[in-house]
Amino acid sequence: MTTLGSFFHLFVSNFHLRRDEDQQVNNESAFFRLRIGAHCFAIFLLILSLLLLPQAASAQLSLGRFTISDEVELGRKFNILIRSRLPMVEDPEILEYVQGILERLNQQMPPQPFPVQIGVIRHGALNAFAGPGGHIFVHTGLLQHLENESEFAGVVAHELAHVSQRHIARRIEKAQFVNLATLLGVLASVFLGGDAQSALLYGSVAAGQSAMLSYSREDEREADQVGMNYLIAAGLRPQGMVHSFETIRKLRWLGGSAPLYLSTHPGIDERIGSMKDRVDRLPAHIREREENNDNYLRARMLVMARYTEPDQALAFFRGRELGSCLDDLGLAIALDRGNQTAEAQAAYERALACSPNDPLILREAGVFFLRLGNFDESARRLQEAVLRNPRDLMALFHYARLQIAVNQEDEAIKLLERILKHLPEQSSVHALLGRVLGQTGRLFSAHTHLAYAAIYSGDKKQAGFHMARAEEHARSTQEKSELEKIREILKEREELMR
């Protein structure tokens, strides 16, 4: 699991790359499965923690109406909460694809009062939701189970319609919440926890408020129609929205990965029938559109290889599901996760022979050889990956790890600082940089980056510890100014931290 969200955390404490530590890296898949199995429990704790926030520290919403300013602030807090408490995908190959679909659809929407953003949650449920303030989240389960780009885009289009029609904002206004902490908890329950958790945590009155925030059948019908408009205008196949909902319904009856999408989207059978009727009435040149799934299959390959059970991943790629060089790469990743090193190396070499200039294959092969301790081969592959795709900060991160392994700490520091210019809130990059700075004796900077790491991962205790240590080493006016900046960030996020 070498995403900027998952591998960072593991490699921060294991960057010396000793052989016994390599075994721990190879066992990361078991650790990840444990985290995913505890996903619902984590949501329970997330909601419970919101209920226990000191009321004095909780912002109040405008009385009488839910303003755009209220929605922007609530969305900002909701985004921080989700990203700091739930496992997120940070692999640029996946994120660039998902962001590209969002932008393609977003261009068809009327202007919004806030930017629309999207994140990917590492969980196998077929789920997506649009929170307040234009923050959309999709689960990796969608990429695992949906077959093509138009199906995935159909789900995103549906959620964008909820944003443009301001469905959640209108329901919040009707519910007349005045406390931000309570509203955050109810939103988490609506989108992630389900009615049972809501009732358990809030009692009958608050559970009723949770029900008030759930989309009505009319909201869903409107999101279907408006979302279909966006899908068609973006040049995508309109059948995608129909097929995605059919897949989710099918997996519900077959007992597939928890299709949470249906639990918050009422009247699915009726709505599928209505969408089919609309598609049938469309002109032939729209109904018969062709689509290029190449980029979708690349993103899906990574999700299947990294975020499914190892046995499932191996079966998928041994069946040559994607019909391209990606099959060998996916198989190599899955074999590596299962500690089948010799077979994994053979699969990586086949992938490299199949497509020697593909930056994704180069990156993954470079990471593999780095783990084996073959630094020369790793350097060759990672350098080529960075040259061919300078936007791939994951390849750059691994190249920084390589520099640490060969005792080039100063070069690694420059590379990690470069990554942070693009990902200033990536906690694990801060953590690794802090540790390397500590090794080179730069203690103030080391503790400030470790403080940032704790803040962005939501760990209040560690943030306080490193803030105190940084203060002990602060000497210059510039260093004291940096500490004040960190204090402001901590103050802003403190009520949402563990």
Tab-separated table of C-alpha atoms in Angstrom:
chain	number	residue	atom	x	y	z
A	1	MET	CA	0.000	0.000	0.000
A	2	THR	CA	2.288	2.762	-1.173
A	3	THR	CA	-0.081	5.720	-1.360
A	4	LEU	CA	0.823	9.145	-0.038
A	5	GLY	CA	-1.726	8.505	2.713
A	6	SER	CA	-0.809	4.940	3.687
A	7	PHE	CA	2.870	4.365	2.917
A	8	PHE	CA	3.907	7.660	4.517
A	9	HIS	CA	2.721	6.615	7.957
A	10	LEU	CA	4.462	3.264	7.799
A	11	PHE	CA	7.724	4.457	6.273
A	12	VAL	CA	8.118	7.377	8.669
A	13	SER	CA	9.328	5.003	11.365
A	14	ASN	CA	10.912	2.481	8.999
A	15	PHE	CA	12.974	4.491	6.530
A	16	HIS	CA	16.284	2.841	7.394
A	17	LEU	CA	15.103	-0.058	5.224
A	18	ARG	CA	16.599	-2.877	7.260
A	19	ARG	CA	15.550	-6.309	6.118
A	20	ASP	CA	13.434	-7.007	9.180
A	21	GLU	CA	11.668	-3.713	8.572
A	22	ASP	CA	11.010	-4.775	4.994
A	23	GLN	CA	9.023	-7.673	6.411
A	24	GLN	CA	6.913	-5.198	8.368
A	25	VAL	CA	6.270	-3.274	5.132
A	26	ASN	CA	5.170	-6.482	3.465
A	27	ASN	CA	2.775	-7.132	6.329
A	28	GLU	CA	1.134	-3.742	5.846
A	29	SER	CA	-1.804	-5.305	4.009
A	30	ALA	CA	-2.830	-7.158	7.167
A	31	PHE	CA	-2.633	-3.928	9.145
A	32	PHE	CA	-4.771	-2.190	6.511
A	33	ARG	CA	-7.409	-4.924	6.587
A	34	LEU	CA	-7.664	-4.458	10.335
A	35	ARG	CA	-8.208	-0.724	9.858
A	36	ILE	CA	-10.866	-1.293	7.214
A	37	GLY	CA	-12.619	-3.873	9.354
A	38	ALA	CA	-12.816	-1.283	12.099
A	39	HIS	CA	-14.123	1.416	9.733
A	40	CYS	CA	-17.649	1.507	11.121
A	41	PHE	CA	-16.349	1.495	14.697
A	42	ALA	CA	-14.106	4.431	13.796
A	43	ILE	CA	-17.151	6.295	12.509
A	44	PHE	CA	-18.949	5.516	15.770
A	45	LEU	CA	-16.053	7.035	17.732
A	46	LEU	CA	-15.924	9.984	15.368
A	47	ILE	CA	-19.571	10.815	16.007
A	48	LEU	CA	-19.292	10.172	19.742
A	49	SER	CA	-16.269	12.453	20.031
A	50	LEU	CA	-18.240	15.259	18.406
A	51	LEU	CA	-20.958	14.917	21.017
A	52	LEU	CA	-18.368	15.301	23.770
A	53	LEU	CA	-16.893	18.543	22.433
A	54	PRO	CA	-17.049	21.406	24.932
A	55	GLN	CA	-19.974	23.551	23.890
A	56	ALA	CA	-17.984	26.714	24.518
A	57	ALA	CA	-15.527	25.661	21.843
A	58	SER	CA	-18.236	24.951	19.275
A	59	ALA	CA	-19.124	27.606	16.734
A	60	GLN	CA	-22.706	28.789	16.529
A	61	LEU	CA	-24.597	28.962	13.258
A	62	SER	CA	-26.515	32.006	12.082
A	63	LEU	CA	-29.974	32.227	13.573
A	64	GLY	CA	-33.006	32.053	11.317
A	65	ARG	CA	-31.292	30.884	8.119
A	66	PHE	CA	-28.371	28.766	6.961
A	67	THR	CA	-26.217	31.223	5.007
A	68	ILE	CA	-23.550	30.553	2.394
A	69	SER	CA	-20.982	31.634	4.989
A	70	ASP	CA	-22.408	29.074	7.420
A	71	GLU	CA	-22.209	26.376	4.756
A	72	VAL	CA	-18.625	27.236	3.819
A	73	GLU	CA	-17.533	27.111	7.473
A	74	LEU	CA	-19.422	23.886	8.148
A	75	GLY	CA	-17.975	22.351	4.983
A	76	ARG	CA	-14.458	23.314	6.005
A	77	LYS	CA	-14.881	21.662	9.402
A	78	PHE	CA	-16.564	18.616	7.871
A	79	ASN	CA	-13.709	18.218	5.386
A	80	ILE	CA	-11.080	18.438	8.144
A	81	LEU	CA	-13.012	15.924	10.232
A	82	ILE	CA	-13.365	13.342	7.465
A	83	ARG	CA	-9.773	13.656	6.260
A	84	SER	CA	-8.217	13.507	9.723
A	85	ARG	CA	-10.309	10.598	11.050
A	86	LEU	CA	-10.833	8.294	8.066
A	87	PRO	CA	-8.195	6.585	5.859
A	88	MET	CA	-7.805	8.558	2.634
A	89	VAL	CA	-6.246	7.692	-0.722
A	90	GLU	CA	-3.434	10.081	-1.642
A	91	ASP	CA	-1.958	8.293	-4.663
A	92	PRO	CA	-1.742	10.996	-7.371
A	93	GLU	CA	-2.560	8.472	-10.108
A	94	ILE	CA	-5.955	7.808	-8.517
A	95	LEU	CA	-6.595	11.346	-7.330
A	96	GLU	CA	-5.761	12.969	-10.669
A	97	TYR	CA	-8.202	10.639	-12.385
A	98	VAL	CA	-11.014	11.276	-9.898
A	99	GLN	CA	-10.318	15.022	-9.946
A	100	GLY	CA	-10.400	14.975	-13.755
A	101	ILE	CA	-13.865	13.400	-13.746
A	102	LEU	CA	-15.040	15.995	-11.222
A	103	GLU	CA	-13.703	18.883	-13.321
A	104	ARG	CA	-15.217	17.493	-16.509
A	105	LEU	CA	-18.641	17.379	-14.876
A	106	ASN	CA	-18.170	20.579	-12.898
A	107	GLN	CA	-17.761	22.528	-16.132
A	108	GLN	CA	-21.387	21.699	-16.932
A	109	MET	CA	-22.711	23.071	-13.638
A	110	PRO	CA	-23.871	26.635	-13.027
A	111	PRO	CA	-21.367	28.745	-11.026
A	112	GLN	CA	-21.226	27.747	-7.365
A	113	PRO	CA	-20.551	30.046	-4.379
A	114	PHE	CA	-17.643	27.820	-3.306
A	115	PRO	CA	-15.124	25.536	-5.030
A	116	VAL	CA	-16.202	21.906	-5.373
A	117	GLN	CA	-13.612	19.435	-4.050
A	118	ILE	CA	-13.394	15.650	-4.002
A	119	GLY	CA	-11.634	13.075	-1.825
A	120	VAL	CA	-11.325	9.290	-1.931
A	121	ILE	CA	-11.933	7.246	1.229
A	122	ARG	CA	-10.176	3.897	1.516
A	123	HIS	CA	-13.115	1.604	2.120
A	124	GLY	CA	-14.761	-1.149	0.077
A	125	ALA	CA	-18.349	0.073	0.436
A	126	LEU	CA	-20.134	1.306	-2.674
A	127	ASN	CA	-20.659	4.761	-1.297
A	128	ALA	CA	-20.356	8.429	-2.169
A	129	PHE	CA	-21.717	11.550	-0.520
A	130	ALA	CA	-21.784	15.307	-0.962
A	131	GLY	CA	-21.203	17.138	2.295
A	132	PRO	CA	-21.821	20.835	2.878
A	133	GLY	CA	-19.783	23.491	1.104
A	134	GLY	CA	-19.101	21.419	-2.013
A	135	HIS	CA	-17.027	18.659	-0.369
A	136	ILE	CA	-17.641	15.354	-2.165
A	137	PHE	CA	-16.230	11.998	-1.074
A	138	VAL	CA	-16.205	8.678	-2.924
A	139	HIS	CA	-15.218	5.270	-1.549
A	140	THR	CA	-12.706	3.010	-3.255
A	141	GLY	CA	-15.475	0.402	-3.377
A	142	LEU	CA	-16.950	2.253	-6.349
A	143	LEU	CA	-13.750	1.840	-8.348
A	144	GLN	CA	-13.546	-1.808	-7.287
A	145	HIS	CA	-17.020	-2.749	-8.470
A	146	LEU	CA	-18.008	-0.369	-11.295
A	147	GLU	CA	-16.853	-1.479	-14.721
A	148	ASN	CA	-16.221	1.721	-16.652
A	149	GLU	CA	-15.766	5.464	-16.565
A	150	SER	CA	-19.346	6.470	-17.300
A	151	GLU	CA	-20.629	4.387	-14.369
A	152	PHE	CA	-18.211	6.024	-11.950
A	153	ALA	CA	-18.912	9.449	-13.442
A	154	GLY	CA	-22.650	8.802	-13.083
A	155	VAL	CA	-22.289	8.514	-9.301
A	156	VAL	CA	-20.143	11.666	-9.135
A	157	ALA	CA	-22.646	13.541	-11.339
A	158	HIS	CA	-25.478	12.545	-9.017
A	159	GLU	CA	-23.578	13.928	-6.014
A	160	LEU	CA	-22.696	17.121	-7.879
A	161	ALA	CA	-26.404	17.617	-8.480
A	162	HIS	CA	-26.995	17.458	-4.724
A	163	VAL	CA	-24.420	20.252	-4.416
A	164	SER	CA	-25.792	22.476	-7.173
A	165	GLN	CA	-29.382	22.051	-5.937
A	166	ARG	CA	-28.209	22.760	-2.356
A	167	HIS	CA	-30.201	19.822	-0.981
A	168	ILE	CA	-28.225	19.373	2.228
A	169	ALA	CA	-28.119	23.129	2.888
A	170	ARG	CA	-31.892	23.395	2.612
A	171	ARG	CA	-32.396	20.471	4.965
A	172	ILE	CA	-29.985	21.924	7.500
A	173	GLU	CA	-31.870	25.200	7.382
A	174	LYS	CA	-35.189	23.433	7.995
A	175	ALA	CA	-33.725	21.437	10.895
A	176	GLN	CA	-32.674	24.726	12.561
A	177	PHE	CA	-29.425	23.551	14.146
A	178	VAL	CA	-27.576	26.252	16.034
A	179	ASN	CA	-24.537	24.294	17.275
A	180	LEU	CA	-21.793	23.313	14.824
A	181	ALA	CA	-20.510	20.339	16.834
A	182	THR	CA	-23.903	18.666	17.031
A	183	LEU	CA	-24.540	19.321	13.352
A	184	LEU	CA	-21.176	17.804	12.411
A	185	GLY	CA	-22.036	14.686	14.392
A	186	VAL	CA	-25.432	14.342	12.784
A	187	LEU	CA	-23.928	14.824	9.312
A	188	ALA	CA	-21.347	12.119	10.012
A	189	SER	CA	-24.164	9.801	11.055
A	190	VAL	CA	-26.267	10.587	7.980
A	191	PHE	CA	-23.509	10.065	5.439
A	192	LEU	CA	-21.441	7.366	7.145
A	193	GLY	CA	-23.102	5.892	10.195
A	194	GLY	CA	-26.704	5.102	9.403
A	195	ASP	CA	-29.918	5.539	11.370
A	196	ALA	CA	-29.093	2.851	13.946
A	197	GLN	CA	-25.978	4.654	15.099
A	198	SER	CA	-27.824	7.942	15.029
A	199	ALA	CA	-30.512	6.636	17.343
A	200	LEU	CA	-27.955	5.040	19.641
A	201	LEU	CA	-25.889	8.190	19.971
A	202	TYR	CA	-28.493	10.892	19.992
A	203	GLY	CA	-31.728	9.459	21.302
A	204	SER	CA	-35.113	9.863	19.630
A	205	VAL	CA	-35.042	13.656	19.255
A	206	ALA	CA	-31.593	13.862	17.670
A	207	ALA	CA	-32.308	10.757	15.597
A	208	GLY	CA	-35.280	12.672	14.233
A	209	GLN	CA	-32.940	15.519	13.343
A	210	SER	CA	-30.716	13.032	11.555
A	211	ALA	CA	-33.706	11.823	9.568
A	212	MET	CA	-34.495	15.429	8.636
A	213	LEU	CA	-31.069	15.745	7.013
A	214	SER	CA	-31.497	12.602	4.904
A	215	TYR	CA	-32.402	13.248	1.292
A	216	SER	CA	-36.045	12.861	0.362
A	217	ARG	CA	-37.286	10.894	-2.625
A	218	GLU	CA	-37.877	14.207	-4.384
A	219	ASP	CA	-34.286	15.277	-3.712
A	220	GLU	CA	-33.041	12.021	-5.195
A	221	ARG	CA	-35.217	12.262	-8.284
A	222	GLU	CA	-33.962	15.799	-8.888
A	223	ALA	CA	-30.341	14.694	-8.386
A	224	ASP	CA	-30.916	11.891	-10.909
A	225	GLN	CA	-32.278	14.257	-13.533
A	226	VAL	CA	-29.842	17.113	-12.985
A	227	GLY	CA	-26.916	14.709	-12.646
A	228	MET	CA	-27.923	13.045	-15.924
A	229	ASN	CA	-27.879	16.480	-17.545
A	230	TYR	CA	-24.297	16.999	-16.364
A	231	LEU	CA	-23.291	13.524	-17.554
A	232	ILE	CA	-24.713	14.061	-21.038
A	233	ALA	CA	-23.313	17.600	-21.365
A	234	ALA	CA	-19.851	16.294	-20.405
A	235	GLY	CA	-19.927	13.885	-23.347
A	236	LEU	CA	-20.203	10.735	-21.228
A	237	ARG	CA	-22.502	7.783	-21.790
A	238	PRO	CA	-25.849	8.409	-20.051
A	239	GLN	CA	-26.266	4.663	-19.452
A	240	GLY	CA	-23.480	4.979	-16.872
A	241	MET	CA	-25.744	6.346	-14.163
A	242	VAL	CA	-28.287	3.583	-14.746
A	243	HIS	CA	-25.681	0.816	-14.749
A	244	SER	CA	-23.973	2.081	-11.598
A	245	PHE	CA	-27.225	2.019	-9.655
A	246	GLU	CA	-28.049	-1.421	-11.038
A	247	THR	CA	-24.660	-2.716	-9.885
A	248	ILE	CA	-25.162	-1.302	-6.410
A	249	ARG	CA	-28.647	-2.826	-6.202
A	250	LYS	CA	-27.337	-6.186	-7.420
A	251	LEU	CA	-24.563	-6.294	-4.843
A	252	ARG	CA	-27.066	-5.522	-2.116
A	253	TRP	CA	-29.005	-8.661	-2.929
A	254	LEU	CA	-25.858	-10.763	-3.478
A	255	GLY	CA	-24.374	-9.681	-0.168
A	256	GLY	CA	-21.476	-7.766	-1.729
A	257	SER	CA	-19.434	-5.022	-0.072
A	258	ALA	CA	-21.816	-2.954	2.024
A	259	PRO	CA	-23.666	-0.820	-0.547
A	260	LEU	CA	-24.220	2.121	1.781
A	261	TYR	CA	-25.282	4.203	-1.185
A	262	LEU	CA	-28.713	2.587	-1.179
A	263	SER	CA	-29.345	3.131	2.527
A	264	THR	CA	-29.476	6.900	1.993
A	265	HIS	CA	-30.990	6.900	-1.501
A	266	PRO	CA	-34.686	5.895	-1.369
A	267	GLY	CA	-36.851	4.460	-4.149
A	268	ILE	CA	-33.978	2.997	-6.140
A	269	ASP	CA	-36.069	0.600	-8.274
A	270	GLU	CA	-38.487	3.287	-9.365
A	271	ARG	CA	-35.652	5.700	-10.090
A	272	ILE	CA	-33.714	3.186	-12.178
A	273	GLY	CA	-36.828	2.613	-14.289
A	274	SER	CA	-37.299	6.344	-14.748
A	275	MET	CA	-33.667	6.843	-15.781
A	276	LYS	CA	-33.898	3.967	-18.283
A	277	ASP	CA	-36.964	5.537	-19.862
A	278	ARG	CA	-35.138	8.843	-20.207
A	279	VAL	CA	-32.081	7.208	-21.796
A	280	ASP	CA	-34.294	5.340	-24.279
A	281	ARG	CA	-35.783	8.668	-25.416
A	282	LEU	CA	-32.388	10.287	-26.055
A	283	PRO	CA	-31.124	10.759	-29.618
A	284	ALA	CA	-29.128	7.836	-31.014
A	285	HIS	CA	-25.873	9.816	-31.244
A	286	ILE	CA	-25.983	10.279	-27.454
A	287	ARG	CA	-27.126	6.766	-26.593
A	288	GLU	CA	-24.457	5.215	-28.809
A	289	ARG	CA	-21.495	7.191	-27.577
A	290	GLU	CA	-18.201	5.358	-27.272
A	291	GLU	CA	-15.950	5.823	-24.272
A	292	ASN	CA	-12.258	5.472	-23.584
A	293	ASN	CA	-11.691	3.620	-20.323
A	294	ASP	CA	-7.886	3.651	-20.322
A	295	ASN	CA	-7.486	6.124	-17.459
A	296	TYR	CA	-10.312	4.551	-15.494
A	297	LEU	CA	-8.649	1.135	-15.761
A	298	ARG	CA	-5.336	2.533	-14.467
A	299	ALA	CA	-7.048	3.949	-11.387
A	300	ARG	CA	-9.088	0.784	-10.946
A	301	MET	CA	-5.970	-1.380	-11.225
A	302	LEU	CA	-4.333	0.442	-8.307
A	303	VAL	CA	-7.457	0.185	-6.182
A	304	MET	CA	-7.901	-3.509	-6.945
A	305	ALA	CA	-4.234	-4.281	-6.309
A	306	ARG	CA	-3.859	-2.284	-3.098
A	307	TYR	CA	-7.238	-2.060	-1.393
A	308	THR	CA	-8.858	-5.442	-1.849
A	309	GLU	CA	-8.095	-8.595	0.108
A	310	PRO	CA	-4.820	-10.117	-1.184
A	311	ASP	CA	-6.496	-13.359	-2.337
A	312	GLN	CA	-9.152	-11.378	-4.192
A	313	ALA	CA	-6.526	-9.149	-5.792
A	314	LEU	CA	-4.491	-12.171	-6.943
A	315	ALA	CA	-7.557	-13.861	-8.420
A	316	PHE	CA	-8.535	-10.669	-10.232
A	317	PHE	CA	-5.190	-10.161	-11.929
A	318	ARG	CA	-4.462	-13.810	-12.603
A	319	GLY	CA	-7.698	-13.741	-14.562
A	320	ARG	CA	-6.129	-11.041	-16.794
A	321	GLU	CA	-9.140	-8.835	-16.165
A	322	LEU	CA	-7.858	-5.589	-17.701
A	323	GLY	CA	-6.259	-7.037	-20.816
A	324	SER	CA	-3.124	-4.872	-20.831
A	325	CYS	CA	0.271	-4.331	-19.218
A	326	LEU	CA	-1.686	-3.213	-16.160
A	327	ASP	CA	-2.513	-6.863	-15.422
A	328	ASP	CA	1.155	-7.662	-14.836
A	329	LEU	CA	1.596	-4.556	-12.683
A	330	GLY	CA	-1.490	-5.304	-10.616
A	331	LEU	CA	-0.381	-8.908	-10.187
A	332	ALA	CA	3.090	-7.767	-9.126
A	333	ILE	CA	1.649	-5.447	-6.466
A	334	ALA	CA	-0.707	-8.145	-5.185
A	335	LEU	CA	2.089	-10.750	-5.054
A	336	ASP	CA	4.331	-8.297	-3.212
A	337	ARG	CA	1.587	-7.690	-0.665
A	338	GLY	CA	1.458	-11.445	-0.124
A	339	ASN	CA	5.241	-11.660	0.421
A	340	GLN	CA	5.685	-13.715	-2.758
A	341	THR	CA	8.824	-11.804	-3.660
A	342	ALA	CA	10.254	-13.947	-6.461
A	343	GLU	CA	6.935	-14.117	-8.324
A	344	ALA	CA	6.399	-10.414	-7.738
A	345	GLN	CA	9.787	-9.574	-9.252
A	346	ALA	CA	9.013	-11.670	-12.331
A	347	ALA	CA	5.674	-9.848	-12.729
A	348	TYR	CA	7.336	-6.428	-12.373
A	349	GLU	CA	9.879	-7.382	-15.030
A	350	ARG	CA	7.073	-8.478	-17.385
A	351	ALA	CA	5.278	-5.172	-16.804
A	352	LEU	CA	8.487	-3.223	-17.524
A	353	ALA	CA	9.077	-5.211	-20.699
A	354	CYS	CA	5.470	-4.666	-21.760
A	355	SER	CA	5.558	-0.879	-21.244
A	356	PRO	CA	9.070	0.325	-20.361
A	357	ASN	CA	8.214	4.038	-20.418
A	358	ASP	CA	5.046	3.994	-18.306
A	359	PRO	CA	5.793	6.227	-15.283
A	360	LEU	CA	3.381	4.307	-13.056
A	361	ILE	CA	5.084	0.979	-13.797
A	362	LEU	CA	8.486	2.622	-13.317
A	363	ARG	CA	7.425	4.046	-9.970
A	364	GLU	CA	6.041	0.809	-8.611
A	365	ALA	CA	9.061	-1.181	-9.812
A	366	GLY	CA	11.348	1.404	-8.199
A	367	VAL	CA	9.546	1.042	-4.888
A	368	PHE	CA	9.806	-2.733	-5.105
A	369	PHE	CA	13.561	-2.678	-5.741
A	370	LEU	CA	14.008	-0.150	-2.948
A	371	ARG	CA	12.322	-2.557	-0.577
A	372	LEU	CA	14.670	-5.333	-1.746
A	373	GLY	CA	17.665	-3.103	-1.024
A	374	ASN	CA	18.649	-2.930	-4.697
A	375	PHE	CA	19.339	0.793	-4.560
A	376	ASP	CA	20.928	1.150	-8.007
A	377	GLU	CA	17.974	-0.430	-9.788
A	378	SER	CA	15.539	1.518	-7.593
A	379	ALA	CA	17.273	4.813	-8.374
A	380	ARG	CA	17.177	4.124	-12.106
A	381	ARG	CA	13.451	3.369	-12.103
A	382	LEU	CA	12.418	6.163	-9.729
A	383	GLN	CA	14.462	8.812	-11.532
A	384	GLU	CA	12.837	7.841	-14.807
A	385	ALA	CA	9.379	7.867	-13.198
A	386	VAL	CA	9.891	11.406	-11.853
A	387	LEU	CA	11.237	12.644	-15.194
A	388	ARG	CA	8.296	11.204	-17.113
A	389	ASN	CA	5.668	12.384	-14.625
A	390	PRO	CA	6.896	15.316	-12.492
A	391	ARG	CA	3.425	15.574	-10.908
A	392	ASP	CA	3.773	12.170	-9.244
A	393	LEU	CA	4.756	13.255	-5.755
A	394	MET	CA	4.641	9.652	-4.616
A	395	ALA	CA	7.558	8.785	-6.896
A	396	LEU	CA	9.366	11.837	-5.538
A	397	PHE	CA	8.682	10.716	-1.978
A	398	HIS	CA	10.131	7.286	-2.635
A	399	TYR	CA	13.150	8.885	-4.237
A	400	ALA	CA	13.586	10.882	-1.010
A	401	ARG	CA	13.444	7.585	0.913
A	402	LEU	CA	16.142	6.248	-1.361
A	403	GLN	CA	18.337	9.255	-0.564
A	404	ILE	CA	17.905	8.522	3.151
A	405	ALA	CA	18.853	4.897	2.574
A	406	VAL	CA	22.140	5.914	0.918
A	407	ASN	CA	22.901	8.526	3.606
A	408	GLN	CA	22.083	11.578	1.489
A	409	GLU	CA	19.907	13.250	4.138
A	410	ASP	CA	20.333	16.810	2.831
A	411	GLU	CA	19.078	15.797	-0.604
A	412	ALA	CA	16.137	13.967	0.987
A	413	ILE	CA	15.247	17.071	3.007
A	414	LYS	CA	15.118	19.176	-0.181
A	415	LEU	CA	12.843	16.646	-1.854
A	416	LEU	CA	10.466	16.414	1.122
A	417	GLU	CA	10.280	20.210	1.346
A	418	ARG	CA	9.428	20.260	-2.349
A	419	ILE	CA	6.567	17.828	-1.743
A	420	LEU	CA	5.214	19.980	1.101
A	421	LYS	CA	4.954	22.980	-1.213
A	422	HIS	CA	2.266	21.007	-3.049
A	423	LEU	CA	0.867	19.057	-0.070
A	424	PRO	CA	1.273	21.410	2.910
A	425	GLU	CA	-1.127	19.431	5.102
A	426	GLN	CA	0.249	15.941	4.425
A	427	SER	CA	0.967	14.816	7.967
A	428	SER	CA	3.228	11.904	7.157
A	429	VAL	CA	5.523	13.960	4.937
A	430	HIS	CA	5.941	16.367	7.847
A	431	ALA	CA	6.633	13.398	10.123
A	432	LEU	CA	9.342	11.916	7.924
A	433	LEU	CA	10.923	15.320	7.353
A	434	GLY	CA	10.869	15.963	11.104
A	435	ARG	CA	12.686	12.711	11.810
A	436	VAL	CA	15.355	13.350	9.173
A	437	LEU	CA	15.883	16.891	10.470
A	438	GLY	CA	16.234	15.469	13.969
A	439	GLN	CA	18.907	13.053	12.757
A	440	THR	CA	20.892	15.959	11.333
A	441	GLY	CA	20.628	17.936	14.591
A	442	ARG	CA	18.157	20.621	13.424
A	443	LEU	CA	15.965	20.207	16.478
A	444	PHE	CA	13.722	23.261	16.204
A	445	SER	CA	12.738	22.462	12.628
A	446	ALA	CA	12.422	18.766	13.501
A	447	HIS	CA	9.906	19.413	16.271
A	448	THR	CA	7.937	21.987	14.252
A	449	HIS	CA	7.407	19.483	11.435
A	450	LEU	CA	6.483	16.768	13.928
A	451	ALA	CA	4.001	19.229	15.455
A	452	TYR	CA	2.484	19.872	12.025
A	453	ALA	CA	2.299	16.115	11.483
A	454	ALA	CA	0.384	15.657	14.738
A	455	ILE	CA	-1.989	18.547	14.005
A	456	TYR	CA	-2.867	17.341	10.520
A	457	SER	CA	-3.386	13.782	11.738
A	458	GLY	CA	-5.603	15.004	14.584
A	459	ASP	CA	-3.359	14.000	17.508
A	460	LYS	CA	-3.671	16.739	20.109
A	461	LYS	CA	-1.343	15.157	22.681
A	462	GLN	CA	1.544	14.739	20.246
A	463	ALA	CA	0.982	18.224	18.857
A	464	GLY	CA	1.329	19.681	22.340
A	465	PHE	CA	4.439	17.635	23.065
A	466	HIS	CA	6.295	18.742	19.943
A	467	MET	CA	5.138	22.333	20.315
A	468	ALA	CA	6.724	22.374	23.777
A	469	ARG	CA	9.964	20.852	22.484
A	470	ALA	CA	10.098	23.305	19.581
A	471	GLU	CA	9.618	26.198	21.990
A	472	GLU	CA	12.634	25.006	23.987
A	473	HIS	CA	14.793	25.232	20.863
A	474	ALA	CA	13.375	28.472	19.407
A	475	ARG	CA	16.011	31.189	19.290
A	476	SER	CA	15.426	33.646	16.444
A	477	THR	CA	12.501	35.957	15.802
A	478	GLN	CA	11.693	33.937	12.700
A	479	GLU	CA	11.496	30.720	14.712
A	480	LYS	CA	9.218	32.319	17.297
A	481	SER	CA	7.021	33.608	14.479
A	482	GLU	CA	6.803	30.077	13.073
A	483	LEU	CA	5.678	28.811	16.480
A	484	GLU	CA	2.934	31.421	16.592
A	485	LYS	CA	1.729	30.286	13.182
A	486	ILE	CA	1.528	26.688	14.418
A	487	ARG	CA	-0.388	27.790	17.518
A	488	GLU	CA	-2.995	29.474	15.326
A	489	ILE	CA	-3.434	26.339	13.224
A	490	LEU	CA	-3.703	24.211	16.361
A	491	LYS	CA	-6.270	26.552	17.887
A	492	GLU	CA	-8.393	26.402	14.733
A	493	ARG	CA	-8.410	22.598	14.637
A	494	GLU	CA	-8.235	21.745	18.326
A	495	GLU	CA	-11.935	21.081	18.830
A	496	LEU	CA	-11.879	18.430	16.091
A	497	MET	CA	-8.763	16.629	17.346
A	498	ARG	CA	-8.581	13.436	19.387
